[in-house]
GROMACS .gro file of C-alpha atoms in nm:
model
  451
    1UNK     CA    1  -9.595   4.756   2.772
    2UNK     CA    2  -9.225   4.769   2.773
    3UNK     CA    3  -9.215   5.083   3.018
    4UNK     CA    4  -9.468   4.902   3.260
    5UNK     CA    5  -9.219   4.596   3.291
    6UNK     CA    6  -8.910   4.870   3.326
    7UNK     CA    7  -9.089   4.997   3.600
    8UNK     CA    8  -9.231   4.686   3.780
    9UNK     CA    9  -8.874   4.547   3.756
   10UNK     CA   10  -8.746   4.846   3.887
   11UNK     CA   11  -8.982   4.822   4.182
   12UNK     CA   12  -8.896   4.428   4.249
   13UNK     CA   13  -8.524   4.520   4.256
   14UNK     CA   14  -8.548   4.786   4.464
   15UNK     CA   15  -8.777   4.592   4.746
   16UNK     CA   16  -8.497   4.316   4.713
   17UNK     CA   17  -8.233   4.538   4.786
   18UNK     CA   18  -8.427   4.717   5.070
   19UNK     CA   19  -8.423   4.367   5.239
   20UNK     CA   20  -8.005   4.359   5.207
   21UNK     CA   21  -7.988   4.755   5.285
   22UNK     CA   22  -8.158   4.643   5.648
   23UNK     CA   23  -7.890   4.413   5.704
   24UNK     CA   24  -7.568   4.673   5.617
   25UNK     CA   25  -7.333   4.727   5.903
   26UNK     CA   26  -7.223   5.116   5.885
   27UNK     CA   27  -6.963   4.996   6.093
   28UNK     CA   28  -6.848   4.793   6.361
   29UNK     CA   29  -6.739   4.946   6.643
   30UNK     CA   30  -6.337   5.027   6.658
   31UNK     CA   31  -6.308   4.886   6.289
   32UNK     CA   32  -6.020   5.043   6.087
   33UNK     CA   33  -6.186   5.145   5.757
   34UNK     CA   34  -6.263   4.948   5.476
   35UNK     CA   35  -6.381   5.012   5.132
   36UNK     CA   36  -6.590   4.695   5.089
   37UNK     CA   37  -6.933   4.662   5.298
   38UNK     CA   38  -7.032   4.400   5.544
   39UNK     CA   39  -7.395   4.267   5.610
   40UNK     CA   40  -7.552   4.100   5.913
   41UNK     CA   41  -7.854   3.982   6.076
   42UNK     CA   42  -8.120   3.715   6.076
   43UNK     CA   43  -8.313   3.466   5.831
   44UNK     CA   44  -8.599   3.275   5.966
   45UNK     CA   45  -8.565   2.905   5.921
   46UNK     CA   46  -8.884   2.773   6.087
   47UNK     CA   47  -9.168   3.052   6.169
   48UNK     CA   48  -9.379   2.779   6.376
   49UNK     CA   49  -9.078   2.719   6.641
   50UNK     CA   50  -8.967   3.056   6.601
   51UNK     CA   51  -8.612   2.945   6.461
   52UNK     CA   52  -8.366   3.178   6.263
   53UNK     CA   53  -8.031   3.179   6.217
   54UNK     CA   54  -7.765   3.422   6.222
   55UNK     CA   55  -7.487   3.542   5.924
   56UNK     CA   56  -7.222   3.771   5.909
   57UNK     CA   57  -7.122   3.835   5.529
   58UNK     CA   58  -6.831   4.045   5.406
   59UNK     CA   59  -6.804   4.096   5.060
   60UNK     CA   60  -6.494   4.066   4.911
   61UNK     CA   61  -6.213   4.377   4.924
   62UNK     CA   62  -6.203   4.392   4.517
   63UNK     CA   63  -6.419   4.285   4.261
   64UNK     CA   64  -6.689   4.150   4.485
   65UNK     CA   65  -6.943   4.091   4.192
   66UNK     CA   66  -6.686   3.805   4.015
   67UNK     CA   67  -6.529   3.665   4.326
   68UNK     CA   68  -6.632   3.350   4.394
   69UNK     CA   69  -6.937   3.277   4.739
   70UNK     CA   70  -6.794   3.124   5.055
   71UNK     CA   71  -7.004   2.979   5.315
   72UNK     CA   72  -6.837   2.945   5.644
   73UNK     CA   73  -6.973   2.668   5.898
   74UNK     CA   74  -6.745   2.631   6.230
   75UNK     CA   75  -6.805   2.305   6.375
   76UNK     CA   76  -6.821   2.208   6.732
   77UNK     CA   77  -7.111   2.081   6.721
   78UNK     CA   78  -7.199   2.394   6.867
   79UNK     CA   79  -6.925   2.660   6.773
   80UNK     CA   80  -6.958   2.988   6.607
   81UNK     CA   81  -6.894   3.049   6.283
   82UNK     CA   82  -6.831   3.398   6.361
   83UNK     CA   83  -6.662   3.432   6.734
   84UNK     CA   84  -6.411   3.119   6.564
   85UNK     CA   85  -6.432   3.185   6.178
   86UNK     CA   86  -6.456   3.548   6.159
   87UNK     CA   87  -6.287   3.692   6.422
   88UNK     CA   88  -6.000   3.421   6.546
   89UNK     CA   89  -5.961   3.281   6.182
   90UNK     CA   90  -6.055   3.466   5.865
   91UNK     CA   91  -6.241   3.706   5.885
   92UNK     CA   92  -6.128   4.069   5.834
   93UNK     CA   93  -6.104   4.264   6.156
   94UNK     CA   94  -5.923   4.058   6.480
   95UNK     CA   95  -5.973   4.211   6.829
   96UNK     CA   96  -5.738   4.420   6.949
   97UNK     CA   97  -5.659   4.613   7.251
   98UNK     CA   98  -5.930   4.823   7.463
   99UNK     CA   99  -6.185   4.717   7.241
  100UNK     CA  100  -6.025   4.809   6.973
  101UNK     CA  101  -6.034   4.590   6.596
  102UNK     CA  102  -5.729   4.534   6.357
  103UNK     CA  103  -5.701   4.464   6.007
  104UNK     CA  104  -5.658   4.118   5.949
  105UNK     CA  105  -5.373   4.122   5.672
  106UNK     CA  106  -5.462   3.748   5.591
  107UNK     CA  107  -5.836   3.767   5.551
  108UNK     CA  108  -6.060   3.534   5.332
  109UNK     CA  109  -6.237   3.796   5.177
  110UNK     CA  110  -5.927   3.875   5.004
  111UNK     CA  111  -6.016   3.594   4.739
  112UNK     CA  112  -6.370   3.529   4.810
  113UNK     CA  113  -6.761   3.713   4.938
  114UNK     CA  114  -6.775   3.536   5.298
  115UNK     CA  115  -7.079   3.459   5.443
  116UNK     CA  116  -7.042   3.370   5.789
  117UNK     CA  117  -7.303   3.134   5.948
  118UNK     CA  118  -7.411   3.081   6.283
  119UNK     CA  119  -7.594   2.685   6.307
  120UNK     CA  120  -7.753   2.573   6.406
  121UNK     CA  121  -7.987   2.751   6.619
  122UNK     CA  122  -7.867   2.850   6.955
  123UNK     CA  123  -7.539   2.858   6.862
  124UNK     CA  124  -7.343   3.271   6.862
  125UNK     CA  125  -7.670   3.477   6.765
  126UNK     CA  126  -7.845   3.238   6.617
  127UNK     CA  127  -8.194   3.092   6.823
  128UNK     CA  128  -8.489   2.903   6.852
  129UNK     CA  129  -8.781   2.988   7.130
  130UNK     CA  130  -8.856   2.652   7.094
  131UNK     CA  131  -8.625   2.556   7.469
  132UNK     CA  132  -8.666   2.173   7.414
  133UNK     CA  133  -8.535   2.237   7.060
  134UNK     CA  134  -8.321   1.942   6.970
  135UNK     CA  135  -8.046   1.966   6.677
  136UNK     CA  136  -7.927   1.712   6.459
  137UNK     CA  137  -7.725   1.683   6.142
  138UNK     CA  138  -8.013   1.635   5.947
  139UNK     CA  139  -8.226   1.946   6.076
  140UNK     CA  140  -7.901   2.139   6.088
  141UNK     CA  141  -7.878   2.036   5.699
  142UNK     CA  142  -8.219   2.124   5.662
  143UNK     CA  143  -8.252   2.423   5.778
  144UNK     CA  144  -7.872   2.581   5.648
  145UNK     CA  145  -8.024   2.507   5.323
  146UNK     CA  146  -8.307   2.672   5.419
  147UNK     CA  147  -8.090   2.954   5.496
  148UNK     CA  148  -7.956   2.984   5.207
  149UNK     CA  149  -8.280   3.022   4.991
  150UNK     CA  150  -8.359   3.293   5.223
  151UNK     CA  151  -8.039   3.422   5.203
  152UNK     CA  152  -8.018   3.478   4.828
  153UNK     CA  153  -8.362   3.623   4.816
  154UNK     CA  154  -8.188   3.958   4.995
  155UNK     CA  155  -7.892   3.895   4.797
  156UNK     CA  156  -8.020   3.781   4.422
  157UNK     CA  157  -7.675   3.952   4.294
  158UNK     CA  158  -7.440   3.664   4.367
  159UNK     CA  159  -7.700   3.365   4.277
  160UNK     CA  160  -7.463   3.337   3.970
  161UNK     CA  161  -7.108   3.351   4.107
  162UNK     CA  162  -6.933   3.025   4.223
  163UNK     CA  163  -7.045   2.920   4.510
  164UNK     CA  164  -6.822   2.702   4.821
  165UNK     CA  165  -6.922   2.572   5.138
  166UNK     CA  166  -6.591   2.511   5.335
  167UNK     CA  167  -6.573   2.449   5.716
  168UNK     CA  168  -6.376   2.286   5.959
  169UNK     CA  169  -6.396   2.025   6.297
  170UNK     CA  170  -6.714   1.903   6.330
  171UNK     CA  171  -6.834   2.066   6.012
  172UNK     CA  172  -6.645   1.759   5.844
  173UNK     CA  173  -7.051   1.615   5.891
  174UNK     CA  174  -7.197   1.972   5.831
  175UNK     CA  175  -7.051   2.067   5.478
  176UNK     CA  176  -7.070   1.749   5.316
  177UNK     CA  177  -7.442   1.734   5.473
  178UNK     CA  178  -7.547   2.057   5.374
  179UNK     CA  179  -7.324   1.950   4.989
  180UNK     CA  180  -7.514   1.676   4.923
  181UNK     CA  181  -7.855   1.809   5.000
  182UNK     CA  182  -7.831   2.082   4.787
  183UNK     CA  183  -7.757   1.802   4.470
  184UNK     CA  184  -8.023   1.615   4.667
  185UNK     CA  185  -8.294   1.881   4.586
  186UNK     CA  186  -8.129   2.007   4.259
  187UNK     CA  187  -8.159   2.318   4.426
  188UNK     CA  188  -7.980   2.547   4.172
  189UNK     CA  189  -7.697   2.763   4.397
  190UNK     CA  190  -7.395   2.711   4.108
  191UNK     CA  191  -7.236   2.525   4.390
  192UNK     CA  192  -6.896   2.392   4.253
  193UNK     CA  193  -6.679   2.234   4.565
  194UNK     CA  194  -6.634   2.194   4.946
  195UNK     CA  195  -6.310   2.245   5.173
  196UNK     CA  196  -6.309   2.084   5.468
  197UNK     CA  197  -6.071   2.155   5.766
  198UNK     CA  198  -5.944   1.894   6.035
  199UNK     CA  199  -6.285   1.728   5.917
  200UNK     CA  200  -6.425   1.430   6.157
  201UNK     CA  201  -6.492   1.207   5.849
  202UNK     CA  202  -6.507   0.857   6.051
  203UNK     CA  203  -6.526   0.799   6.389
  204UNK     CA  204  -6.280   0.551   6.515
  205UNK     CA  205  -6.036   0.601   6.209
  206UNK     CA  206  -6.028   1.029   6.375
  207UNK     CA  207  -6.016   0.943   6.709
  208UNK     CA  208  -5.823   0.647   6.772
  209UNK     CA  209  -5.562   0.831   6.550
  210UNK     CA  210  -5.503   1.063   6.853
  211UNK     CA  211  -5.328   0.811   7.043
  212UNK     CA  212  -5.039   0.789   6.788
  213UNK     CA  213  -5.005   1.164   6.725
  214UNK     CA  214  -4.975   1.183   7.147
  215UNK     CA  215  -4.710   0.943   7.108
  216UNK     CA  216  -4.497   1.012   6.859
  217UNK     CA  217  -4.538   1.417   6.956
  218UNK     CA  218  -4.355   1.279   7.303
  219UNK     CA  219  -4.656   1.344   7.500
  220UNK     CA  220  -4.770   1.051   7.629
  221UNK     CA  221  -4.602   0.747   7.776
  222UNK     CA  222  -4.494   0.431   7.599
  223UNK     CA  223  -4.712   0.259   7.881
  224UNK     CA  224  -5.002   0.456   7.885
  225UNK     CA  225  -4.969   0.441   7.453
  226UNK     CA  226  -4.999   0.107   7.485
  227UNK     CA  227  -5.310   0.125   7.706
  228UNK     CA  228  -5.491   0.352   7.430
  229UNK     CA  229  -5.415   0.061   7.223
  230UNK     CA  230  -5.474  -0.253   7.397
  231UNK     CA  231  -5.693  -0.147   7.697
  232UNK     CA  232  -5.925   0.133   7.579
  233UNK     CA  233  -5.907   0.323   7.240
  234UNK     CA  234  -6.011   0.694   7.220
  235UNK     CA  235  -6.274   0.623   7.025
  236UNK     CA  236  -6.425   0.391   7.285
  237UNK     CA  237  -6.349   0.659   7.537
  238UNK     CA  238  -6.547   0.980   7.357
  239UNK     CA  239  -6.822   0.677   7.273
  240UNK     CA  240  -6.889   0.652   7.631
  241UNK     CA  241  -6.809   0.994   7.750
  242UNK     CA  242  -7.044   1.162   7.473
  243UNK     CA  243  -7.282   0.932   7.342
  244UNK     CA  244  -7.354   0.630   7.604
  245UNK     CA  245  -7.301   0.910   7.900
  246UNK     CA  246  -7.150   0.614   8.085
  247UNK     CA  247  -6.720   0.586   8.120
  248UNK     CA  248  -6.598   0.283   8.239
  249UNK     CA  249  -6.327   0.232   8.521
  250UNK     CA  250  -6.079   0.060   8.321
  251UNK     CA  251  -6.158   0.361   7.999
  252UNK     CA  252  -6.166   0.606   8.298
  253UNK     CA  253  -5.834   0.534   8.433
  254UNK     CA  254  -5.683   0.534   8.070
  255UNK     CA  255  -5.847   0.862   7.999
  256UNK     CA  256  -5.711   0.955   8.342
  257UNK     CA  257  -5.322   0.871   8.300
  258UNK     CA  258  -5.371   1.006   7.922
  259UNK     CA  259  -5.459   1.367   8.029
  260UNK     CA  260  -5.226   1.393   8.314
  261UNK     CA  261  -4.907   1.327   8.121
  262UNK     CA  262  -5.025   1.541   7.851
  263UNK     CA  263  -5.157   1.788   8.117
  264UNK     CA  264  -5.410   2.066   8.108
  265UNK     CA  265  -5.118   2.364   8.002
  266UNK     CA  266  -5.104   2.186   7.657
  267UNK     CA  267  -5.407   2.298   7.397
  268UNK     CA  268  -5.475   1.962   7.211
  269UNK     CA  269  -5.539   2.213   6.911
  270UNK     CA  270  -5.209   2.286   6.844
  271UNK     CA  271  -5.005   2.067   7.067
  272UNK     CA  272  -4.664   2.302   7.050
  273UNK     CA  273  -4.815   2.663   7.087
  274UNK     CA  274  -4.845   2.838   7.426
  275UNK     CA  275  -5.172   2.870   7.604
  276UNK     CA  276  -5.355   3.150   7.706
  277UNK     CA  277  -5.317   3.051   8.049
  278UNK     CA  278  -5.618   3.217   8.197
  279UNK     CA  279  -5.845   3.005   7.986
  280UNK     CA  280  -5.631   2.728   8.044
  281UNK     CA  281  -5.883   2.521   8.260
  282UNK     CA  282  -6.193   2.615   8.044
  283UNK     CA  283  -5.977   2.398   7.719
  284UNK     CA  284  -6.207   2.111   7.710
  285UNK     CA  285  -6.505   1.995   7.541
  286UNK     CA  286  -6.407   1.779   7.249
  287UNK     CA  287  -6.424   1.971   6.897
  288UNK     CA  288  -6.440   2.261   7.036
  289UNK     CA  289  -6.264   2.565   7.203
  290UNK     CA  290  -6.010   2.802   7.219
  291UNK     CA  291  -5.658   2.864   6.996
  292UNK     CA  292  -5.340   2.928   7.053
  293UNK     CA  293  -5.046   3.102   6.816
  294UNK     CA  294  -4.687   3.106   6.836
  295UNK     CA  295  -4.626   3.544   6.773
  296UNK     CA  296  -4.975   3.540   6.767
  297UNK     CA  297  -5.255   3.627   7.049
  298UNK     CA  298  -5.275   3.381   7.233
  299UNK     CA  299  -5.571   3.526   7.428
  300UNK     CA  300  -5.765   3.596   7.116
  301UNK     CA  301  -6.034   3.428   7.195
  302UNK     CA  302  -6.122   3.623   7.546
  303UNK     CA  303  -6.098   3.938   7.366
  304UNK     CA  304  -6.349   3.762   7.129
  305UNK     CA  305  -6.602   3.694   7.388
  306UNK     CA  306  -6.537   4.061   7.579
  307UNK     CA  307  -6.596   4.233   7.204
  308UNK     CA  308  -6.913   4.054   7.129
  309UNK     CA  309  -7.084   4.086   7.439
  310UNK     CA  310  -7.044   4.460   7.441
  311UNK     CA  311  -7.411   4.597   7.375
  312UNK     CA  312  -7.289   4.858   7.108
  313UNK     CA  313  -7.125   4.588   6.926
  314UNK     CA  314  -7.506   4.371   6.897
  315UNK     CA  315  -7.641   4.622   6.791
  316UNK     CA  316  -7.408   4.749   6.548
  317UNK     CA  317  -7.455   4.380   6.418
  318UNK     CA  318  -7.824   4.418   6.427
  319UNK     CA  319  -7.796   4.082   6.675
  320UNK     CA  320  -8.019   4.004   6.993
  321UNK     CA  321  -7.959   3.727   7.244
  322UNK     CA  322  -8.247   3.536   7.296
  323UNK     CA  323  -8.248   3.204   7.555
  324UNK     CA  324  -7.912   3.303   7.718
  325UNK     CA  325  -7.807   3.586   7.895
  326UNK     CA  326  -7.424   3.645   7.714
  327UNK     CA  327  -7.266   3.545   7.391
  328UNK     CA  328  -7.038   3.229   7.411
  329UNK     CA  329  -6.784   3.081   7.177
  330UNK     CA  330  -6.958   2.737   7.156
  331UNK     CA  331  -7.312   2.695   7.305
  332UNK     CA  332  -7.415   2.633   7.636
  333UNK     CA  333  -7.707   2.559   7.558
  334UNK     CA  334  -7.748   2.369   7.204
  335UNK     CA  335  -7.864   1.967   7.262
  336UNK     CA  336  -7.743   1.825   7.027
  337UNK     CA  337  -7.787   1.420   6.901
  338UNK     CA  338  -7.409   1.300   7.010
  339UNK     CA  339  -7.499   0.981   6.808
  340UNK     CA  340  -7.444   1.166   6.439
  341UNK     CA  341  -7.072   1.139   6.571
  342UNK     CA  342  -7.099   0.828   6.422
  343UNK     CA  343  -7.251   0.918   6.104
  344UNK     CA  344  -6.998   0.820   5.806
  345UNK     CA  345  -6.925   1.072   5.588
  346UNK     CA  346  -6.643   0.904   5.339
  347UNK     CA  347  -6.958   0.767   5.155
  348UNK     CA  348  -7.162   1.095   5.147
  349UNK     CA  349  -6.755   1.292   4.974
  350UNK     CA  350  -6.763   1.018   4.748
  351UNK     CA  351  -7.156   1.063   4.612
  352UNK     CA  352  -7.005   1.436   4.564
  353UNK     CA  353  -6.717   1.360   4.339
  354UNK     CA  354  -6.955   1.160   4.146
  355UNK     CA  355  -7.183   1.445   4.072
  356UNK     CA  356  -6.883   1.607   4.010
  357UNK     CA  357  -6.853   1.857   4.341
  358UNK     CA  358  -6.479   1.873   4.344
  359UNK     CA  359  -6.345   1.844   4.737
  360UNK     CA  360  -6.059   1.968   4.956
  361UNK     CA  361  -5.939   1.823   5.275
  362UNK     CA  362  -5.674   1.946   5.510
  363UNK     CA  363  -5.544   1.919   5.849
  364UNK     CA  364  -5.298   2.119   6.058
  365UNK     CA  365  -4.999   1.931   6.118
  366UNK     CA  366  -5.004   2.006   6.503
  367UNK     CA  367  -5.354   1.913   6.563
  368UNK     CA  368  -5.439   1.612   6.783
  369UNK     CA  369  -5.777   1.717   6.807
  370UNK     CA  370  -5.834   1.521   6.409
  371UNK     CA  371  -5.491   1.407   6.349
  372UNK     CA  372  -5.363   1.418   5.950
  373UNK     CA  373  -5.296   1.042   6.037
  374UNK     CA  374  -5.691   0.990   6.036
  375UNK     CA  375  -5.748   1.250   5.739
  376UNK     CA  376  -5.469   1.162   5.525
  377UNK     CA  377  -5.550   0.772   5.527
  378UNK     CA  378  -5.910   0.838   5.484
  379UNK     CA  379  -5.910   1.082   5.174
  380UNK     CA  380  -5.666   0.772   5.016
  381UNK     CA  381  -5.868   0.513   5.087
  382UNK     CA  382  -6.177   0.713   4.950
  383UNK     CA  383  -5.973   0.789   4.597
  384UNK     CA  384  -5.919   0.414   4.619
  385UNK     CA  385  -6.252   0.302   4.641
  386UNK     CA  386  -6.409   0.478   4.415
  387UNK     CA  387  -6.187   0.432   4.161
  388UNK     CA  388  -5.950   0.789   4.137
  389UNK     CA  389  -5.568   0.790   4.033
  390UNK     CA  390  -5.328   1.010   4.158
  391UNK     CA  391  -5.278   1.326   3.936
  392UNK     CA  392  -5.022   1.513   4.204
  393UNK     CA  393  -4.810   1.263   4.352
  394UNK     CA  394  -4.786   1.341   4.735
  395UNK     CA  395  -4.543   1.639   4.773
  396UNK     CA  396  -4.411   1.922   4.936
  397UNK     CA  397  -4.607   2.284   4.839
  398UNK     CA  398  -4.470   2.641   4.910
  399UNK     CA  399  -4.603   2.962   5.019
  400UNK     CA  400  -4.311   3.237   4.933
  401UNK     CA  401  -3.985   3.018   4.949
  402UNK     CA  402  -4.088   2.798   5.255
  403UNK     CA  403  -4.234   2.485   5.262
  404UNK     CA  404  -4.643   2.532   5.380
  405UNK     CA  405  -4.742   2.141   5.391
  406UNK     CA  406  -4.758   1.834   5.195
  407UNK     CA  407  -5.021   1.766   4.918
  408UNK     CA  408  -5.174   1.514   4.718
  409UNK     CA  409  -5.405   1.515   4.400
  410UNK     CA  410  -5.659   1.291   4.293
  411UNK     CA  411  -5.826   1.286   3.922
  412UNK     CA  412  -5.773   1.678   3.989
  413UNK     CA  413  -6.137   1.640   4.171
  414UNK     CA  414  -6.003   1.520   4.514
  415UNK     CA  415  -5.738   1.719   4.685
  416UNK     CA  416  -5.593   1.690   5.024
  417UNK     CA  417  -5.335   1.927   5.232
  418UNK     CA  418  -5.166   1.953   5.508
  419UNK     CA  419  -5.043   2.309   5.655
  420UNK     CA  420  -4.734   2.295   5.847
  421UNK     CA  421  -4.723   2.441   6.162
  422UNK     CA  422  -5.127   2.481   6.155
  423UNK     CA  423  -5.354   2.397   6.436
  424UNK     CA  424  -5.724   2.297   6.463
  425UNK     CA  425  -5.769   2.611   6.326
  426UNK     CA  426  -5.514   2.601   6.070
  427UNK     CA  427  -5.617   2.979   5.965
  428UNK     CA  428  -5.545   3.119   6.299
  429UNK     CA  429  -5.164   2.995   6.361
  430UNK     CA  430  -5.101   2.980   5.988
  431UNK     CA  431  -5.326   3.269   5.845
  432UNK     CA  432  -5.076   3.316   5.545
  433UNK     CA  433  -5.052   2.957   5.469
  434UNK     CA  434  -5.411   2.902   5.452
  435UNK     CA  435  -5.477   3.197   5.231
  436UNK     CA  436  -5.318   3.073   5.003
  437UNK     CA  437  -5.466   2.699   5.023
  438UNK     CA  438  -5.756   2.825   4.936
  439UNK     CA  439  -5.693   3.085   4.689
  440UNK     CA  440  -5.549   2.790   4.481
  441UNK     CA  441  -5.846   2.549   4.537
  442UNK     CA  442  -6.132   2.842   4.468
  443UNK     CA  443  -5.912   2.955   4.079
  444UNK     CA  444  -5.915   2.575   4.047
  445UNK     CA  445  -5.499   2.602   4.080
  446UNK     CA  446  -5.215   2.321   4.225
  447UNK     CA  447  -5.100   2.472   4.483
  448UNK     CA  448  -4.755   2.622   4.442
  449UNK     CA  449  -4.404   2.420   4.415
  450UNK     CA  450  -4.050   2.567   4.477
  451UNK     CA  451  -3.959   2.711   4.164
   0.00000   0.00000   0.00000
């Protein structure tokens, strides 16, 4: 009897692992080599509208089996988790020259398994046949949690580690979403915190913080400041531009004067980095788009798109465009409902804490995109209201002997960061800083002081 159950669980482990062995990348093409494996492909979501989505996981360079699970979601809505994450941010290879990748030095999976995903569907890889297939937060909730059942079916070996969902932009509404869904169901994925990047947490506080951070970064008038603030907010402005699909003169003109001065050579992701000048008139579309890096690439983000377009590459990552004819860094052709801007999200961080889902927020200090302003006042008000005191009093932290932002503790459940000299994408110009970040928050750590 004992021998028959040896044997049938020897059988069931081995079909599980068959499904993970489809998914192994030998290797990408013009990787350096690496001693720990990487995994990609596809996990349907919804068989009836043929939806599935796409992941890129890399497990972690040591230890793999005790490092903690890290699910990536860029934001956008409509970015990809790994054209941004993966290969701008975090992830370990960056593209290099003639189609060539290099190590990234600074890579996530130095501390953690990453599991890149691309949501919602038609977003990177990911797709739905379905062409009148309309997203919103709650489906894109629904089915990353989805996902993730399917996900841990081909890889049953890290159901037990710690698991993470961190993100950044407009995944401010996605991990929190996805966070609270997951307590929701009592689905049991030993999920212990978030971190959440430049996170749009509340409409008008995020965006009407932008004015200010123009201002006081010298790159907008005093007159045309005072417009933003008397005339027509930025928060009325996106309202209009992305939801009512109907500007106003007067919110026009403002808009108008506002981009001029700060003028199209500036990335509003990191408002004191050069531009990859090129892409300089493609910069636009609200959460999303490209970086920028002082001694850094600059033009990242073309090589991106020119690496995972090439054919060999796809297929290396078992991947297949369906619906659109080339990969893009956000999709062109996601519709999404522009009205979940609007959703709050301070209430949904707050159910968290109280279920005891311990949370990180940070911002970039040169981001205008979601100003620290915004972020800052929003995580203190939240600790506020629901009741937290301050364990670390707001202070400088340190990576090696420099200063690497300004922190703040609450009840040692609630953190928030900033990372000096970080963008949107804090872990592309600051790939060192960030490391670090969230080393400390995943071994449960303050983050270091001068010593």
């Amino acid at each position: 009897m004992i021998a028959t159950i040896i044997i049938v669980l020897a059988q069931t482990l081995a079909g599980v692992n068959s499904l993970a062995e489809a998914d192994k990348i030998n290797s990408l093409p013009g990787q350096p080599r690496v001693k720990f494996e990487q995994y990609s492909g596809y996990i349907p979501v919804d068989k009836q509208q043929q939806r599935a989505l796409f992941y890129y996981f890399v497990e972690a360079e040591e230890d793999s089996a005790s490092k903690p699970l890290v699910l990536w979601l860029t934001g956008g809505p409509g970015c990809s988790s790994v054209g941004v994450g993966a290969f701008i941010e975090h992830g370990p290879f960056k593209p290099g020259d003639n189609n060539s990748l290099v190590k990234n030095d600074y890579s996530s999976n130095k501390v953690a398994n990453m599991l890149y995903l691309e949501s919602p569907a038609g977003v990177g890889f990911s797709y739905s046949t379905n062409t009148s297939f309309y997203a919103t937060d709650e489906i894109t909730a629904r089915d990353s949690l989805v996902f993730l059942q399917g996900w841990y079916t081909k890889f049953p070996e890290y159901s037990n580690n710690d698991f993470y969902i961190a993100g950044e932009s407009y995944a401010g509404h996605y991990v929190p979403q996805l966070a609270q869904l997951i307590v929701q169901t009592k689905t049991k994925f030993n999920l212990k915190g978030i971190v959440i990047g430049s996170p749009l947490l509340e409409f008008n506080t995020d965006f009407n913080s932008r004015a200010e951070f123009f201002w006081s970064h010298g790159l907008i008038s005093d007159s045309t400041y005072e417009l933003l603030n008397r005339v027509c907010n930025y928060s009325t402005i996106i309202r209009q531009q992305f939801i009512n699909r109907n500007v106003s003169d007067v919110c026009a003109e403002v808009d108008k004067r506002m981009n001029g001065e700060v003028s199209k050579y500036i990335d509003t992701h990191h408002v004191t980095l050069d531009v990859c000048l090129p892409s300089a008139n493609q910069q636009a579309q609200m959460l999303n788009q490209p970086q920028e890096a002082q001694k850094l690439d600059v033009c990242v983000q073309d090589k991106t798109i020119a690496y995972l377009n090439r054919r060999e590459v796809q297929e290396a990552f078992h991947a297949k465009l369906v619906g659109v004819t080339k990969w893009s860094t956000c999709s062109e052709v996601l519709n999404y409902d522009y009205r979940n801007l609007e959703i709050p999200i301070i209430p949904i961080l707050g159910s968290l804490i109280k279920s005891g889902i311990r949370v990180l927020a940070y911002t970039g200090d040169q981001d205008s995109v979601i100003p620290l302003l915004a972020s800052r006042s929003l995580v203190n008000g939240l600790a506020k209201e629901i009741g937290l005191n301050t364990t670390v009093a707001y202070r400088a932290w340190f990576e090696g002997k420099q200063v690497a932002g300004w922190t703040q503790v609450y009840g040692d459940i609630l953190s928030y960061a900033t990372i000096r000299g970080g963008s949107h994408e804090a872990a592309f110009s600051q790939p060192q800083r960030s490391l670090v970040l969230l080393q400390a928050f995943l071994e449960g750590k303050p983050l270091p002081n001068i010593v």
